[in-house]
Coordinates of C-alpha atoms in Angstrom, one line a residue:
M762 CA 52.8 -31.9 58.2
R763 CA 50.4 -31.9 61.1
D764 CA 51.0 -29.7 64.0
T765 CA 52.0 -32.3 66.7
R766 CA 54.2 -32.3 69.7
E767 CA 56.9 -34.2 67.8
S768 CA 56.9 -31.7 64.9
R769 CA 57.3 -28.8 67.3
L770 CA 60.2 -30.5 69.0
L771 CA 61.8 -31.2 65.5
L772 CA 61.5 -27.5 64.6
V773 CA 63.1 -26.4 67.8
L774 CA 65.9 -28.9 67.3
L775 CA 66.6 -27.7 63.7
I776 CA 66.6 -24.0 64.8
A777 CA 69.1 -24.9 67.6
I778 CA 71.3 -26.7 65.1
A779 CA 71.2 -23.8 62.7
F780 CA 72.2 -21.3 65.5
A781 CA 75.0 -23.7 66.5
L782 CA 76.3 -23.9 62.9
I783 CA 76.2 -20.1 62.5
T784 CA 78.1 -19.7 65.8
V785 CA 80.8 -22.1 64.7
D786 CA 81.0 -20.5 61.2
I787 CA 81.5 -17.0 62.7
R788 CA 84.1 -18.1 65.2
G789 CA 86.0 -20.2 62.6
G790 CA 86.4 -17.3 60.1
E791 CA 88.2 -18.4 57.0
D792 CA 89.0 -21.8 58.5
S793 CA 85.3 -22.4 59.3
P794 CA 84.5 -26.2 59.2
V795 CA 81.3 -25.4 57.3
D796 CA 83.1 -23.6 54.5
G797 CA 83.1 -26.8 52.3
A798 CA 79.4 -27.2 52.8
R799 CA 78.8 -23.6 51.8
Q800 CA 80.8 -24.0 48.6
A801 CA 78.9 -27.2 47.8
A802 CA 75.6 -25.4 48.4
A803 CA 76.7 -22.5 46.1
T804 CA 77.6 -25.0 43.4
V805 CA 74.2 -26.6 43.6
F806 CA 72.0 -23.6 44.1
G807 CA 74.0 -21.0 42.1
P808 CA 72.4 -21.9 38.7
V809 CA 69.0 -22.0 40.3
E810 CA 69.5 -18.5 41.7
S811 CA 70.7 -17.2 38.3
G812 CA 67.7 -18.6 36.5
V813 CA 65.3 -17.1 39.0
A814 CA 67.1 -13.8 38.8
A815 CA 66.9 -13.8 34.9
A816 CA 63.2 -14.5 35.1
V817 CA 62.6 -11.8 37.7
D818 CA 64.8 -9.1 36.2
P819 CA 62.4 -8.2 33.3
I820 CA 59.6 -7.7 35.8
G821 CA 61.9 -5.5 38.0
N822 CA 63.0 -3.5 34.9
A823 CA 59.4 -3.0 33.9
I824 CA 58.5 -1.8 37.3
G825 CA 61.5 0.6 37.2
A826 CA 60.6 1.7 33.7
V827 CA 57.1 2.5 34.8
R828 CA 58.4 4.5 37.8
D829 CA 60.9 6.3 35.5
S830 CA 58.3 7.0 32.9
G831 CA 56.2 8.7 35.6
E832 CA 59.2 10.8 36.5
R833 CA 59.8 11.6 32.8
H834 CA 56.2 12.5 32.4
D835 CA 56.4 14.9 35.3
R836 CA 59.5 16.4 33.9
I837 CA 57.9 16.9 30.5
S838 CA 54.9 18.5 32.1
E839 CA 57.2 20.8 34.0
L840 CA 59.1 21.7 30.8
E841 CA 55.8 22.4 29.0
R842 CA 54.7 24.6 31.8
E843 CA 58.0 26.5 31.8
N844 CA 57.7 26.9 28.0
A845 CA 54.2 28.3 28.3
E846 CA 55.3 30.7 31.0
L847 CA 58.3 31.8 28.8
K848 CA 56.0 32.4 25.8
Q849 CA 53.7 34.4 28.0
R850 CA 56.6 36.4 29.4
L851 CA 57.9 37.1 25.9
G852 CA 54.5 38.2 24.7
S853 CA 54.2 40.4 27.7
D854 CA 57.6 41.9 27.0
D855 CA 56.6 42.7 23.4
R856 CA 53.5 44.4 24.7
N857 CA 55.6 46.3 27.2
R858 CA 58.0 47.4 24.5
S859 CA 55.1 48.6 22.4
R860 CA 53.6 50.5 25.3
L861 CA 57.0 52.0 26.1
R862 CA 57.2 53.3 22.5
E863 CA 53.7 54.8 22.9
L864 CA 54.7 56.5 26.2
D865 CA 57.9 57.8 24.7
G866 CA 55.9 59.3 21.7
L867 CA 53.4 60.8 24.1
I868 CA 56.2 62.5 26.1
R869 CA 57.7 63.9 22.9
T870 CA 54.3 65.2 21.8
A871 CA 53.7 66.9 25.1
A872 CA 57.2 68.4 25.1
A873 CA 56.7 69.8 21.6
G874 CA 53.5 71.5 22.7
Q875 CA 54.7 72.3 26.2
Y876 CA 51.7 70.5 27.6
G877 CA 51.7 69.3 31.2
I878 CA 50.1 65.9 31.1
K879 CA 49.3 62.9 33.3
G880 CA 49.7 59.5 31.7
A881 CA 46.8 57.1 31.8
E882 CA 45.8 53.7 30.5
V883 CA 42.6 52.9 28.6
I884 CA 40.9 50.2 30.7
A885 CA 37.4 50.0 29.0
I886 CA 35.6 51.0 25.8
G887 CA 32.2 52.6 26.1
A888 CA 30.6 53.9 29.3
A889 CA 27.3 53.8 31.2
Q890 CA 26.6 57.5 30.5
G891 CA 25.1 56.7 27.0
F892 CA 28.0 58.0 24.8
S893 CA 28.6 55.8 21.8
W894 CA 32.3 56.6 21.3
T895 CA 33.9 56.8 24.7
V896 CA 36.7 55.1 26.7
T897 CA 37.5 54.8 30.4
I898 CA 40.9 55.7 31.7
D899 CA 42.4 54.6 35.0
I900 CA 42.9 58.1 36.6
G901 CA 40.4 60.4 38.1
A902 CA 39.7 63.2 40.6
N903 CA 42.3 61.7 43.1
D904 CA 44.9 62.3 40.3
G905 CA 43.9 65.9 39.7
I906 CA 41.7 65.2 36.6
R907 CA 38.8 67.6 36.0
R908 CA 36.0 67.7 33.5
D909 CA 36.7 69.3 30.1
M910 CA 40.4 68.5 30.0
T911 CA 42.0 67.7 26.6
V912 CA 43.1 64.1 26.1
I913 CA 45.9 63.3 23.6
N914 CA 48.2 60.4 22.7
S915 CA 51.5 60.2 20.8
D916 CA 49.6 60.8 17.4
G917 CA 47.4 63.7 18.3
L918 CA 44.0 64.6 19.6
V919 CA 42.0 61.8 21.3
G920 CA 39.1 63.6 22.9
R921 CA 38.0 65.4 26.1
V922 CA 37.1 64.4 29.6
T923 CA 33.4 64.3 30.2
T924 CA 32.9 62.4 33.5
V925 CA 35.3 62.2 36.4
G926 CA 35.2 59.6 39.2
P927 CA 37.6 59.2 42.2
S928 CA 40.0 56.9 40.3
T929 CA 38.6 56.7 36.7
S930 CA 37.4 59.1 34.1
T931 CA 35.3 58.9 30.9
V932 CA 36.7 60.4 27.7
L933 CA 34.5 61.4 24.8
L934 CA 36.4 60.5 21.6
A935 CA 36.8 62.9 18.7
S936 CA 35.0 60.4 16.5
D937 CA 31.7 60.7 18.4
P938 CA 29.0 62.6 16.5
D939 CA 28.5 64.8 19.5
F940 CA 32.1 65.9 19.5
T941 CA 33.1 69.3 18.0
V942 CA 36.4 71.0 18.1
G943 CA 37.7 74.2 16.6
T944 CA 40.5 73.7 14.0
R945 CA 43.1 75.7 12.2
M946 CA 44.8 74.8 8.9
E947 CA 48.5 74.6 8.8
K948 CA 50.2 77.6 7.1
T949 CA 47.0 79.3 5.9
S950 CA 45.5 79.5 9.4
E951 CA 42.0 78.9 7.9
L952 CA 39.5 78.3 10.8
G953 CA 36.9 75.6 10.9
F954 CA 35.0 73.2 13.1
A955 CA 35.6 69.4 13.1
T956 CA 32.8 67.0 14.0
G957 CA 33.0 63.3 14.6
Q958 CA 31.3 60.8 12.2
G959 CA 31.9 57.5 14.0
D960 CA 34.2 55.2 12.0
R961 CA 34.2 57.7 9.0
P962 CA 36.5 60.6 8.6
L963 CA 36.0 63.8 10.5
L964 CA 33.8 66.5 8.8
V965 CA 35.4 69.9 8.9
Q966 CA 33.4 73.0 8.0
L967 CA 35.8 75.8 7.0
L968 CA 34.5 79.3 7.8
N969 CA 35.8 80.7 4.5
G970 CA 33.9 79.2 1.6
K971 CA 36.6 80.3 -0.9
S972 CA 39.5 79.0 1.2
K973 CA 42.3 77.3 -0.7
V974 CA 42.6 73.8 0.6
K975 CA 43.9 70.6 -1.0
K976 CA 44.4 66.9 -0.2
G977 CA 47.2 66.4 2.3
D978 CA 46.8 69.7 4.2
R979 CA 46.9 69.3 8.0
L980 CA 44.9 70.7 10.9
V981 CA 45.5 71.4 14.5
T982 CA 43.2 72.5 17.4
F983 CA 42.5 76.2 17.5
G984 CA 42.1 76.1 21.3
S985 CA 39.2 77.2 23.6
Q986 CA 38.7 80.0 26.0
A987 CA 40.7 79.4 29.2
N988 CA 42.1 76.3 27.3
K989 CA 39.0 74.2 28.2
P990 CA 38.0 71.9 26.8
F991 CA 40.8 72.1 24.2
V992 CA 44.3 73.4 24.3
P993 CA 45.8 74.9 21.1
G994 CA 48.2 73.2 18.6
V995 CA 47.2 69.6 19.1
P996 CA 47.4 67.7 15.7
V997 CA 43.9 66.7 14.5
G998 CA 44.4 65.0 11.2
E999 CA 45.0 65.3 7.4
V1000 CA 42.7 66.3 4.6
I1001 CA 41.7 63.4 2.4
R1002 CA 38.8 64.9 0.4
V1003 CA 37.6 68.4 -0.4
D1004 CA 34.1 69.2 -1.6
P1005 CA 33.9 71.6 -4.6
A1006 CA 33.4 75.2 -3.7
G1007 CA 29.7 76.1 -4.5
G1008 CA 29.7 79.7 -3.4
D1009 CA 28.4 78.9 0.1
L1010 CA 29.6 80.7 3.1
T1011 CA 31.4 77.6 4.4
R1012 CA 33.3 74.7 2.7
N1013 CA 33.4 71.1 3.7
V1014 CA 36.5 69.0 3.9
Y1015 CA 37.0 65.5 5.2
V1016 CA 39.9 64.7 7.5
R1017 CA 41.5 61.4 8.5
P1018 CA 42.3 61.7 12.2
Y1019 CA 45.9 61.0 13.4
A1020 CA 44.7 59.0 16.5
A1021 CA 43.6 55.4 15.9
F1022 CA 40.5 55.3 18.1
S1023 CA 40.0 51.5 17.8
R1024 CA 43.4 50.7 19.4
L1025 CA 44.0 53.3 22.1
D1026 CA 46.2 52.2 25.0
I1027 CA 48.4 54.9 26.5
V1028 CA 47.0 58.4 26.6
G1029 CA 47.7 61.7 28.4
V1030 CA 45.4 64.2 30.0
V1031 CA 46.5 67.8 29.6
V1032 CA 46.4 69.2 33.2
Q1033 CA 48.5 72.3 32.3
A1034 CA 48.1 74.3 29.1
P1035 CA 51.1 75.8 27.3
S1036 CA 52.1 79.4 28.1
S1037 CA 51.8 80.3 24.4
D1038 CA 50.1 78.8 21.3
P1039 CA 52.5 76.2 19.8
R1040 CA 50.7 76.6 16.4
D1041 CA 52.2 74.0 14.0
M1042 CA 55.2 72.9 16.2
V1043 CA 53.5 69.7 17.3
L1044 CA 52.8 68.4 13.8
P1045 CA 55.1 65.7 12.7
P1046 CA 57.6 66.6 10.0
K1047 CA 56.5 65.9 6.5
P1048 CA 58.3 63.1 4.6
A1049 CA 60.9 64.3 2.1
R1050 CA 59.8 64.3 -1.5
P1051 CA 61.8 61.9 -3.7
K1052 CA 64.2 63.7 -6.1
P1053 CA 63.2 63.6 -9.8
T1054 CA 65.1 61.2 -12.0
P1055 CA 67.1 63.1 -14.8
T1056 CA 65.9 62.3 -18.3
V1057 CA 68.4 62.1 -21.2
T1058 CA 67.1 62.9 -24.7
V1059 CA 68.9 61.5 -27.8
T1060 CA 68.4 63.3 -31.1
V1061 CA 69.2 61.4 -34.4
T1062 CA 70.9 63.4 -37.2
P1063 CA 68.9 63.4 -40.4
G1064 CA 70.4 61.1 -43.0
A1065 CA 72.0 58.9 -40.4
S1066 CA 70.6 55.4 -39.9
D1067 CA 70.9 52.9 -37.1
D1068 CA 72.4 49.6 -38.2
G1069 CA 70.7 47.8 -35.4
D1070 CA 73.7 47.5 -33.1
G1071 CA 73.4 51.0 -31.6
Q1072 CA 75.9 52.6 -34.0
V1073 CA 74.9 55.4 -36.4
Q1074 CA 76.5 55.2 -39.9
G1075 CA 77.0 58.0 -42.4
D1076 CA 77.4 58.0 -46.2
A1077 CA 79.0 54.9 -47.7
D1078 CA 81.6 57.1 -49.5
T1079 CA 83.0 58.5 -46.2
P1080 CA 85.7 56.3 -44.7
Q1081 CA 85.4 55.6 -41.1
D1082 CA 88.2 55.9 -38.6
G1083 CA 90.6 53.0 -38.7
Q1084 CA 89.3 51.8 -42.1
A1085 CA 91.2 51.9 -45.5
P1086 CA 89.4 53.8 -48.3
D1087 CA 87.8 51.8 -51.1
P1088 CA 90.1 51.6 -54.2
Q1089 CA 87.1 52.0 -56.6
T1090 CA 86.2 55.2 -54.8
Q1091 CA 89.8 56.5 -55.2
D1092 CA 89.8 55.8 -58.9
D1093 CA 86.5 57.6 -59.4
G1094 CA 87.8 60.6 -57.5
Q1095 CA 91.1 60.7 -59.6
A1096 CA 89.2 60.6 -62.9
A1097 CA 86.9 63.4 -61.8
Q1098 CA 90.0 65.5 -60.9
D1099 CA 91.6 64.9 -64.3
A1100 CA 88.5 65.9 -66.2
A1101 CA 88.1 69.1 -64.3
P1102 CA 89.5 72.3 -66.0
D1103 CA 92.8 73.7 -64.6
P1104 CA 92.5 76.8 -62.4
P1105 CA 93.6 80.1 -63.9
G1106 CA 96.9 80.2 -62.1
D1107 CA 98.0 76.9 -63.5
N1108 CA 97.3 78.0 -67.1
A1109 CA 99.5 81.1 -66.7
A1110 CA 102.4 78.9 -65.5
D1111 CA 102.0 76.7 -68.5
V1112 CA 102.2 79.7 -70.9
Q1113 CA 105.4 80.9 -69.3
N1114 CA 107.0 77.5 -69.6
D1115 CA 106.1 77.3 -73.3
E1116 CA 107.7 80.7 -73.8

Protein backbone atom coordinates (compact mmCIF):
# COMPACT_ATOMS: atom_id res chain seq x y z
CA MET A 1 0.00 0.00 0.00
CA ARG A 2 1.36 3.39 -1.01
CA ASP A 3 1.71 6.10 1.59
CA THR A 4 -1.08 8.46 0.51
CA ARG A 5 -3.35 10.86 2.30
CA GLU A 6 -6.24 8.42 2.10
CA SER A 7 -4.20 5.57 3.62
CA ARG A 8 -3.15 7.79 6.52
CA LEU A 9 -6.77 8.76 7.18
CA LEU A 10 -7.77 5.07 7.07
CA LEU A 11 -5.06 4.17 9.60
CA VAL A 12 -6.14 6.92 11.95
CA LEU A 13 -9.76 5.81 11.64
CA LEU A 14 -8.88 2.16 12.43
CA ILE A 15 -6.88 3.21 15.49
CA ALA A 16 -9.79 5.32 16.71
CA ILE A 17 -12.18 2.42 16.25
CA ALA A 18 -9.83 0.08 18.11
CA PHE A 19 -9.60 2.47 21.08
CA ALA A 20 -13.39 2.83 21.07
CA LEU A 21 -13.87 -0.95 21.14
CA ILE A 22 -11.33 -1.33 23.96
CA THR A 23 -13.14 1.36 25.97
CA VAL A 24 -16.50 -0.28 25.46
CA ASP A 25 -15.07 -3.73 26.34
CA ILE A 26 -13.52 -2.46 29.56
CA ARG A 27 -16.69 -0.64 30.67
CA GLY A 28 -18.94 -3.57 29.78
CA GLY A 29 -17.06 -6.08 31.94
CA GLU A 30 -18.53 -9.55 31.69
CA ASP A 31 -21.50 -8.18 29.70
CA SER A 32 -19.22 -6.61 27.11
CA PRO A 33 -20.88 -6.39 23.67
CA VAL A 34 -17.62 -7.57 22.02
CA ASP A 35 -17.38 -10.75 24.11
CA GLY A 36 -18.97 -12.81 21.36
CA ALA A 37 -16.52 -11.48 18.83
CA ARG A 38 -13.62 -12.30 21.22
CA GLN A 39 -14.78 -15.92 21.58
CA ALA A 40 -15.21 -16.24 17.84
CA ALA A 41 -11.68 -14.92 17.34
CA ALA A 42 -10.35 -17.35 19.93
CA THR A 43 -12.08 -20.19 18.12
CA VAL A 44 -10.55 -19.22 14.80
CA PHE A 45 -7.06 -18.19 15.89
CA GLY A 46 -6.57 -20.66 18.84
CA PRO A 47 -5.36 -23.59 16.68
CA VAL A 48 -3.06 -21.27 14.81
CA GLU A 49 -1.49 -20.05 18.07
CA SER A 50 -1.05 -23.64 19.33
CA GLY A 51 0.69 -24.64 16.13
CA VAL A 52 2.98 -21.66 16.25
CA ALA A 53 3.74 -22.37 19.92
CA ALA A 54 4.51 -26.05 19.15
CA ALA A 55 6.87 -24.96 16.41
CA VAL A 56 8.57 -22.34 18.55
CA ASP A 57 8.87 -24.39 21.81
CA PRO A 58 11.79 -26.60 20.66
CA ILE A 59 13.77 -23.50 19.77
CA GLY A 60 12.99 -22.00 23.17
CA ASN A 61 13.91 -25.25 24.89
CA ALA A 62 17.15 -25.40 22.97
CA ILE A 63 17.98 -21.86 23.99
CA GLY A 64 17.16 -22.72 27.61
CA ALA A 65 19.24 -25.90 27.40
CA VAL A 66 22.21 -23.97 26.09
CA ARG A 67 21.82 -21.45 28.89
CA ASP A 68 21.45 -24.26 31.49
CA SER A 69 24.41 -26.17 30.05
CA GLY A 70 26.54 -23.11 30.52
CA GLU A 71 25.42 -22.92 34.14
CA ARG A 72 26.07 -26.64 34.59
CA HIS A 73 29.53 -26.26 33.04
CA ASP A 74 30.29 -23.47 35.45
CA ARG A 75 29.08 -25.63 38.33
CA ILE A 76 31.21 -28.57 37.19
CA SER A 77 34.24 -26.30 36.91
CA GLU A 78 33.55 -24.99 40.40
CA LEU A 79 33.25 -28.53 41.79
CA GLU A 80 36.48 -29.57 40.07
CA ARG A 81 38.23 -26.55 41.55
CA GLU A 82 36.88 -27.35 45.02
CA ASN A 83 37.97 -30.97 44.61
CA ALA A 84 41.50 -29.91 43.66
CA GLU A 85 41.65 -27.58 46.64
CA LEU A 86 40.43 -30.38 48.90
CA LYS A 87 43.09 -32.76 47.59
CA GLN A 88 45.74 -30.11 48.08
CA ARG A 89 44.49 -29.46 51.60
CA LEU A 90 44.52 -33.18 52.41
CA GLY A 91 48.04 -33.52 51.05
CA SER A 92 49.10 -30.55 53.08
CA ASP A 93 47.49 -32.10 56.17
CA ASP A 94 49.43 -35.34 55.59
CA ARG A 95 52.67 -33.38 55.33
CA ASN A 96 51.79 -31.40 58.44
CA ARG A 97 51.11 -34.61 60.35
CA SER A 98 54.46 -36.01 59.21
CA ARG A 99 56.26 -32.85 60.28
CA LEU A 100 54.41 -32.91 63.58
CA ARG A 101 55.71 -36.43 64.21
CA GLU A 102 59.24 -35.29 63.38
CA LEU A 103 58.94 -32.33 65.72
CA ASP A 104 57.58 -34.56 68.48
CA GLY A 105 60.51 -36.96 68.01
CA LEU A 106 62.96 -34.06 68.06
CA ILE A 107 61.52 -32.81 71.34
CA ARG A 108 61.79 -36.29 72.85
CA THR A 109 65.42 -36.62 71.74
CA ALA A 110 66.27 -33.21 73.18
CA ALA A 111 64.52 -34.08 76.44
CA ALA A 112 66.41 -37.39 76.74
CA GLY A 113 69.74 -35.61 76.34
CA GLN A 114 68.71 -32.46 78.23
CA TYR A 115 69.63 -30.34 75.21
CA GLY A 116 68.29 -26.83 74.82
CA ILE A 117 67.35 -26.52 71.15
CA LYS A 118 65.80 -24.16 68.63
CA GLY A 119 63.68 -25.81 65.98
CA ALA A 120 64.34 -25.02 62.33
CA GLU A 121 63.20 -26.04 58.87
CA VAL A 122 65.51 -27.09 56.06
CA ILE A 123 64.81 -24.67 53.20
CA ALA A 124 67.63 -25.48 50.76
CA ILE A 125 70.19 -28.14 49.90
CA GLY A 126 73.74 -27.07 49.18
CA ALA A 127 75.22 -23.63 49.70
CA ALA A 128 77.35 -21.07 47.96
CA GLN A 129 80.28 -21.62 50.34
CA GLY A 130 81.54 -24.60 48.32
CA PHE A 131 80.58 -27.40 50.71
CA SER A 132 79.26 -30.44 48.88
CA TRP A 133 77.04 -31.82 51.64
CA THR A 134 75.25 -28.90 53.29
CA VAL A 135 71.74 -27.64 53.96
CA THR A 136 70.35 -24.21 54.74
CA ILE A 137 67.99 -23.72 57.68
CA ASP A 138 65.59 -20.84 58.30
CA ILE A 139 67.08 -19.48 61.56
CA GLY A 140 70.20 -17.41 62.08
CA ALA A 141 71.94 -14.83 64.24
CA ASN A 142 68.65 -13.08 65.00
CA ASP A 143 67.50 -16.33 66.64
CA GLY A 144 70.64 -16.79 68.75
CA ILE A 145 72.42 -19.19 66.37
CA ARG A 146 76.22 -19.15 66.41
CA ARG A 147 78.92 -20.92 64.45
CA ASP A 148 79.97 -24.43 65.60
CA MET A 149 76.68 -25.42 67.17
CA THR A 150 75.50 -29.05 67.02
CA VAL A 151 72.52 -29.81 64.78
CA ILE A 152 70.31 -32.83 65.48
CA ASN A 153 66.95 -34.25 64.45
CA SER A 154 64.64 -36.88 65.88
CA ASP A 155 67.00 -39.68 64.77
CA GLY A 156 70.37 -38.33 65.89
CA LEU A 157 73.33 -36.28 64.68
CA VAL A 158 72.79 -34.16 61.55
CA GLY A 159 75.86 -31.92 61.48
CA ARG A 160 77.23 -28.60 62.74
CA VAL A 161 76.62 -24.95 61.92
CA THR A 162 79.37 -23.46 59.75
CA THR A 163 77.99 -20.16 58.45
CA VAL A 164 75.45 -17.87 60.13
CA GLY A 165 73.45 -15.10 58.50
CA PRO A 166 70.84 -12.80 60.02
CA SER A 167 67.92 -15.16 59.35
CA THR A 168 69.50 -18.31 57.84
CA SER A 169 72.38 -20.65 58.62
CA THR A 170 74.42 -23.24 56.74
CA VAL A 171 74.83 -26.70 58.25
CA LEU A 172 77.68 -29.03 57.27
CA LEU A 173 76.22 -32.54 57.24
CA ALA A 174 77.91 -35.49 58.94
CA SER A 175 78.12 -37.20 55.54
CA ASP A 176 80.51 -34.56 54.14
CA PRO A 177 84.11 -35.79 53.65
CA ASP A 178 85.36 -32.73 55.57
CA PHE A 179 83.22 -33.65 58.58
CA THR A 180 84.84 -35.36 61.59
CA VAL A 181 83.33 -36.03 65.01
CA GLY A 182 84.61 -37.86 68.08
CA THR A 183 82.60 -40.97 68.93
CA ARG A 184 82.20 -43.36 71.82
CA MET A 185 80.97 -46.95 71.60
CA GLU A 186 77.95 -47.98 73.61
CA LYS A 187 78.80 -49.98 76.78
CA THR A 188 82.51 -50.51 75.95
CA SER A 189 83.20 -46.74 75.72
CA GLU A 190 85.82 -47.31 73.00
CA LEU A 191 86.75 -43.96 71.46
CA GLY A 192 87.15 -43.14 67.80
CA PHE A 193 86.68 -40.56 65.06
CA ALA A 194 83.88 -40.70 62.48
CA THR A 195 84.41 -39.18 59.04
CA GLY A 196 81.80 -38.62 56.34
CA GLN A 197 82.00 -40.45 53.01
CA GLY A 198 79.19 -38.87 51.03
CA ASP A 199 76.41 -41.34 50.32
CA ARG A 200 78.45 -44.22 51.78
CA PRO A 201 78.53 -45.26 55.46
CA LEU A 202 80.57 -43.26 57.94
CA LEU A 203 84.16 -44.43 58.45
CA VAL A 204 85.07 -44.71 62.13
CA GLN A 205 88.67 -45.20 63.25
CA LEU A 206 88.77 -46.72 66.72
CA LEU A 207 91.81 -45.70 68.74
CA ASN A 208 92.21 -49.21 70.13
CA GLY A 209 93.27 -51.56 67.36
CA LYS A 210 92.34 -54.60 69.49
CA SER A 211 88.94 -53.32 70.55
CA LYS A 212 86.08 -55.79 70.61
CA VAL A 213 83.42 -54.54 68.23
CA LYS A 214 80.76 -56.33 66.21
CA LYS A 215 77.98 -55.64 63.77
CA GLY A 216 75.03 -53.91 65.43
CA ASP A 217 77.08 -51.99 68.02
CA ARG A 218 76.03 -48.35 68.38
CA LEU A 219 77.91 -45.07 68.72
CA VAL A 220 77.23 -41.64 70.21
CA THR A 221 79.17 -38.38 70.08
CA PHE A 222 81.99 -38.08 72.58
CA GLY A 223 81.64 -34.31 72.88
CA SER A 224 84.03 -31.41 72.34
CA GLN A 225 85.79 -28.98 74.62
CA ALA A 226 83.28 -26.37 75.80
CA ASN A 227 80.63 -28.44 73.90
CA LYS A 228 81.61 -26.86 70.57
CA PRO A 229 81.14 -27.96 67.93
CA PHE A 230 79.61 -31.12 69.42
CA VAL A 231 77.69 -31.87 72.58
CA PRO A 232 78.04 -35.38 74.07
CA GLY A 233 75.61 -38.28 73.85
CA VAL A 234 74.02 -37.59 70.44
CA PRO A 235 73.28 -40.87 68.58
CA VAL A 236 75.56 -41.24 65.54
CA GLY A 237 74.76 -44.61 63.99
CA GLU A 238 75.09 -48.39 64.01
CA VAL A 239 78.04 -50.57 62.97
CA ILE A 240 77.38 -52.51 59.78
CA ARG A 241 80.88 -53.78 58.95
CA VAL A 242 84.14 -54.32 60.83
CA ASP A 243 87.56 -54.58 59.20
CA PRO A 244 89.68 -57.48 60.50
CA ALA A 245 92.18 -56.56 63.18
CA GLY A 246 95.60 -56.48 61.53
CA GLY A 247 97.70 -55.48 64.49
CA ASP A 248 97.52 -51.77 63.62
CA LEU A 249 97.22 -49.08 66.24
CA THR A 250 93.69 -48.27 65.03
CA ARG A 251 90.77 -50.31 63.73
CA ASN A 252 88.29 -49.29 61.05
CA VAL A 253 84.56 -49.88 61.29
CA TYR A 254 81.75 -48.68 59.03
CA VAL A 255 78.67 -47.09 60.52
CA ARG A 256 75.22 -46.47 59.04
CA PRO A 257 74.12 -43.03 60.35
CA TYR A 258 70.75 -42.74 62.03
CA ALA A 259 69.87 -39.47 60.27
CA ALA A 260 68.63 -39.73 56.67
CA PHE A 261 70.49 -36.82 55.08
CA SER A 262 68.57 -37.01 51.80
CA ARG A 263 65.19 -36.23 53.39
CA LEU A 264 65.89 -33.75 56.18
CA ASP A 265 63.01 -31.45 57.08
CA ILE A 266 62.72 -30.48 60.76
CA VAL A 267 65.97 -30.12 62.70
CA GLY A 268 67.08 -28.61 65.99
CA VAL A 269 70.14 -26.49 66.77
CA VAL A 270 71.53 -27.16 70.25
CA VAL A 271 71.85 -23.72 71.83
CA GLN A 272 72.35 -25.03 75.37
CA ALA A 273 74.51 -28.06 76.25
CA PRO A 274 73.45 -30.56 78.93
CA SER A 275 74.76 -30.10 82.45
CA SER A 276 76.17 -33.65 82.42
CA ASP A 277 77.07 -36.21 79.78
CA PRO A 278 73.92 -38.23 78.94
CA ARG A 279 76.15 -41.06 77.66
CA ASP A 280 73.83 -43.72 76.16
CA MET A 281 70.54 -42.31 77.44
CA VAL A 282 69.58 -40.76 74.07
CA LEU A 283 70.00 -43.99 72.09
CA PRO A 284 66.68 -45.61 71.17
CA PRO A 285 65.82 -48.84 72.99
CA LYS A 286 66.89 -51.97 71.21
CA PRO A 287 64.11 -54.19 69.86
CA ALA A 288 63.32 -57.22 71.99
CA ARG A 289 64.78 -60.49 70.77
CA PRO A 290 62.22 -63.13 69.76
CA LYS A 291 61.85 -66.01 72.22
CA PRO A 292 63.24 -69.34 70.98
CA THR A 293 60.69 -71.95 69.96
CA PRO A 294 60.86 -75.10 72.16
CA THR A 295 61.90 -78.28 70.34
CA VAL A 296 60.36 -81.68 71.17
CA THR A 297 62.49 -84.79 70.48
CA VAL A 298 60.77 -88.18 70.04
CA THR A 299 62.87 -91.34 70.70
CA VAL A 300 61.68 -94.62 69.16
CA THR A 301 62.15 -97.77 71.32
CA PRO A 302 64.23 -100.47 69.55
CA GLY A 303 62.07 -103.32 68.29
CA ALA A 304 59.04 -101.10 67.88
CA SER A 305 57.81 -100.30 64.42
CA ASP A 306 55.58 -97.64 63.05
CA ASP A 307 52.63 -99.03 61.16
CA GLY A 308 52.26 -95.85 59.17
CA ASP A 309 49.38 -94.32 61.10
CA GLY A 310 51.49 -92.83 63.89
CA GLN A 311 51.08 -95.80 66.32
CA VAL A 312 53.97 -97.92 67.50
CA GLN A 313 53.22 -101.68 67.75
CA GLY A 314 55.04 -104.20 69.94
CA ASP A 315 55.42 -108.01 69.56
CA ALA A 316 52.57 -109.83 67.89
CA ASP A 317 52.16 -112.18 70.90
CA THR A 318 51.46 -109.35 73.32
CA PRO A 319 47.75 -108.51 73.41
CA GLN A 320 46.91 -104.87 73.31
CA ASP A 321 44.46 -103.14 75.61
CA GLY A 322 40.87 -103.81 74.72
CA GLN A 323 41.68 -106.82 72.48
CA ALA A 324 40.96 -110.53 73.17
CA PRO A 325 43.99 -112.88 73.19
CA ASP A 326 44.52 -115.15 70.20
CA PRO A 327 43.16 -118.72 70.91
CA GLN A 328 46.10 -120.32 69.15
CA THR A 329 48.45 -118.40 71.35
CA GLN A 330 46.59 -119.61 74.48
CA ASP A 331 46.79 -123.29 73.38
CA ASP A 332 50.52 -123.02 72.73
CA GLY A 333 51.01 -121.50 76.16
CA GLN A 334 49.01 -124.26 77.91
CA ALA A 335 50.96 -127.04 76.13
CA ALA A 336 54.23 -125.50 77.20
CA GLN A 337 53.01 -125.32 80.81
CA ASP A 338 52.00 -129.03 80.82
CA ALA A 339 55.33 -130.11 79.39
CA ALA A 340 57.32 -128.24 82.02
CA PRO A 341 58.49 -130.23 85.11
CA ASP A 342 56.66 -129.65 88.38
CA PRO A 343 58.33 -127.50 90.95
CA PRO A 344 59.79 -129.25 94.01
CA GLY A 345 56.99 -128.20 96.30
CA ASP A 346 54.36 -129.82 94.16
CA ASN A 347 56.24 -133.17 94.07
CA ALA A 348 56.41 -133.34 97.87
CA ALA A 349 52.68 -132.77 98.09
CA ASP A 350 52.06 -135.61 95.65
CA VAL A 351 54.18 -138.02 97.75
CA GLN A 352 52.25 -137.20 100.89
CA ASN A 353 49.01 -137.85 99.13
CA ASP A 354 50.24 -141.22 97.88
CA GLU A 355 51.13 -142.20 101.43
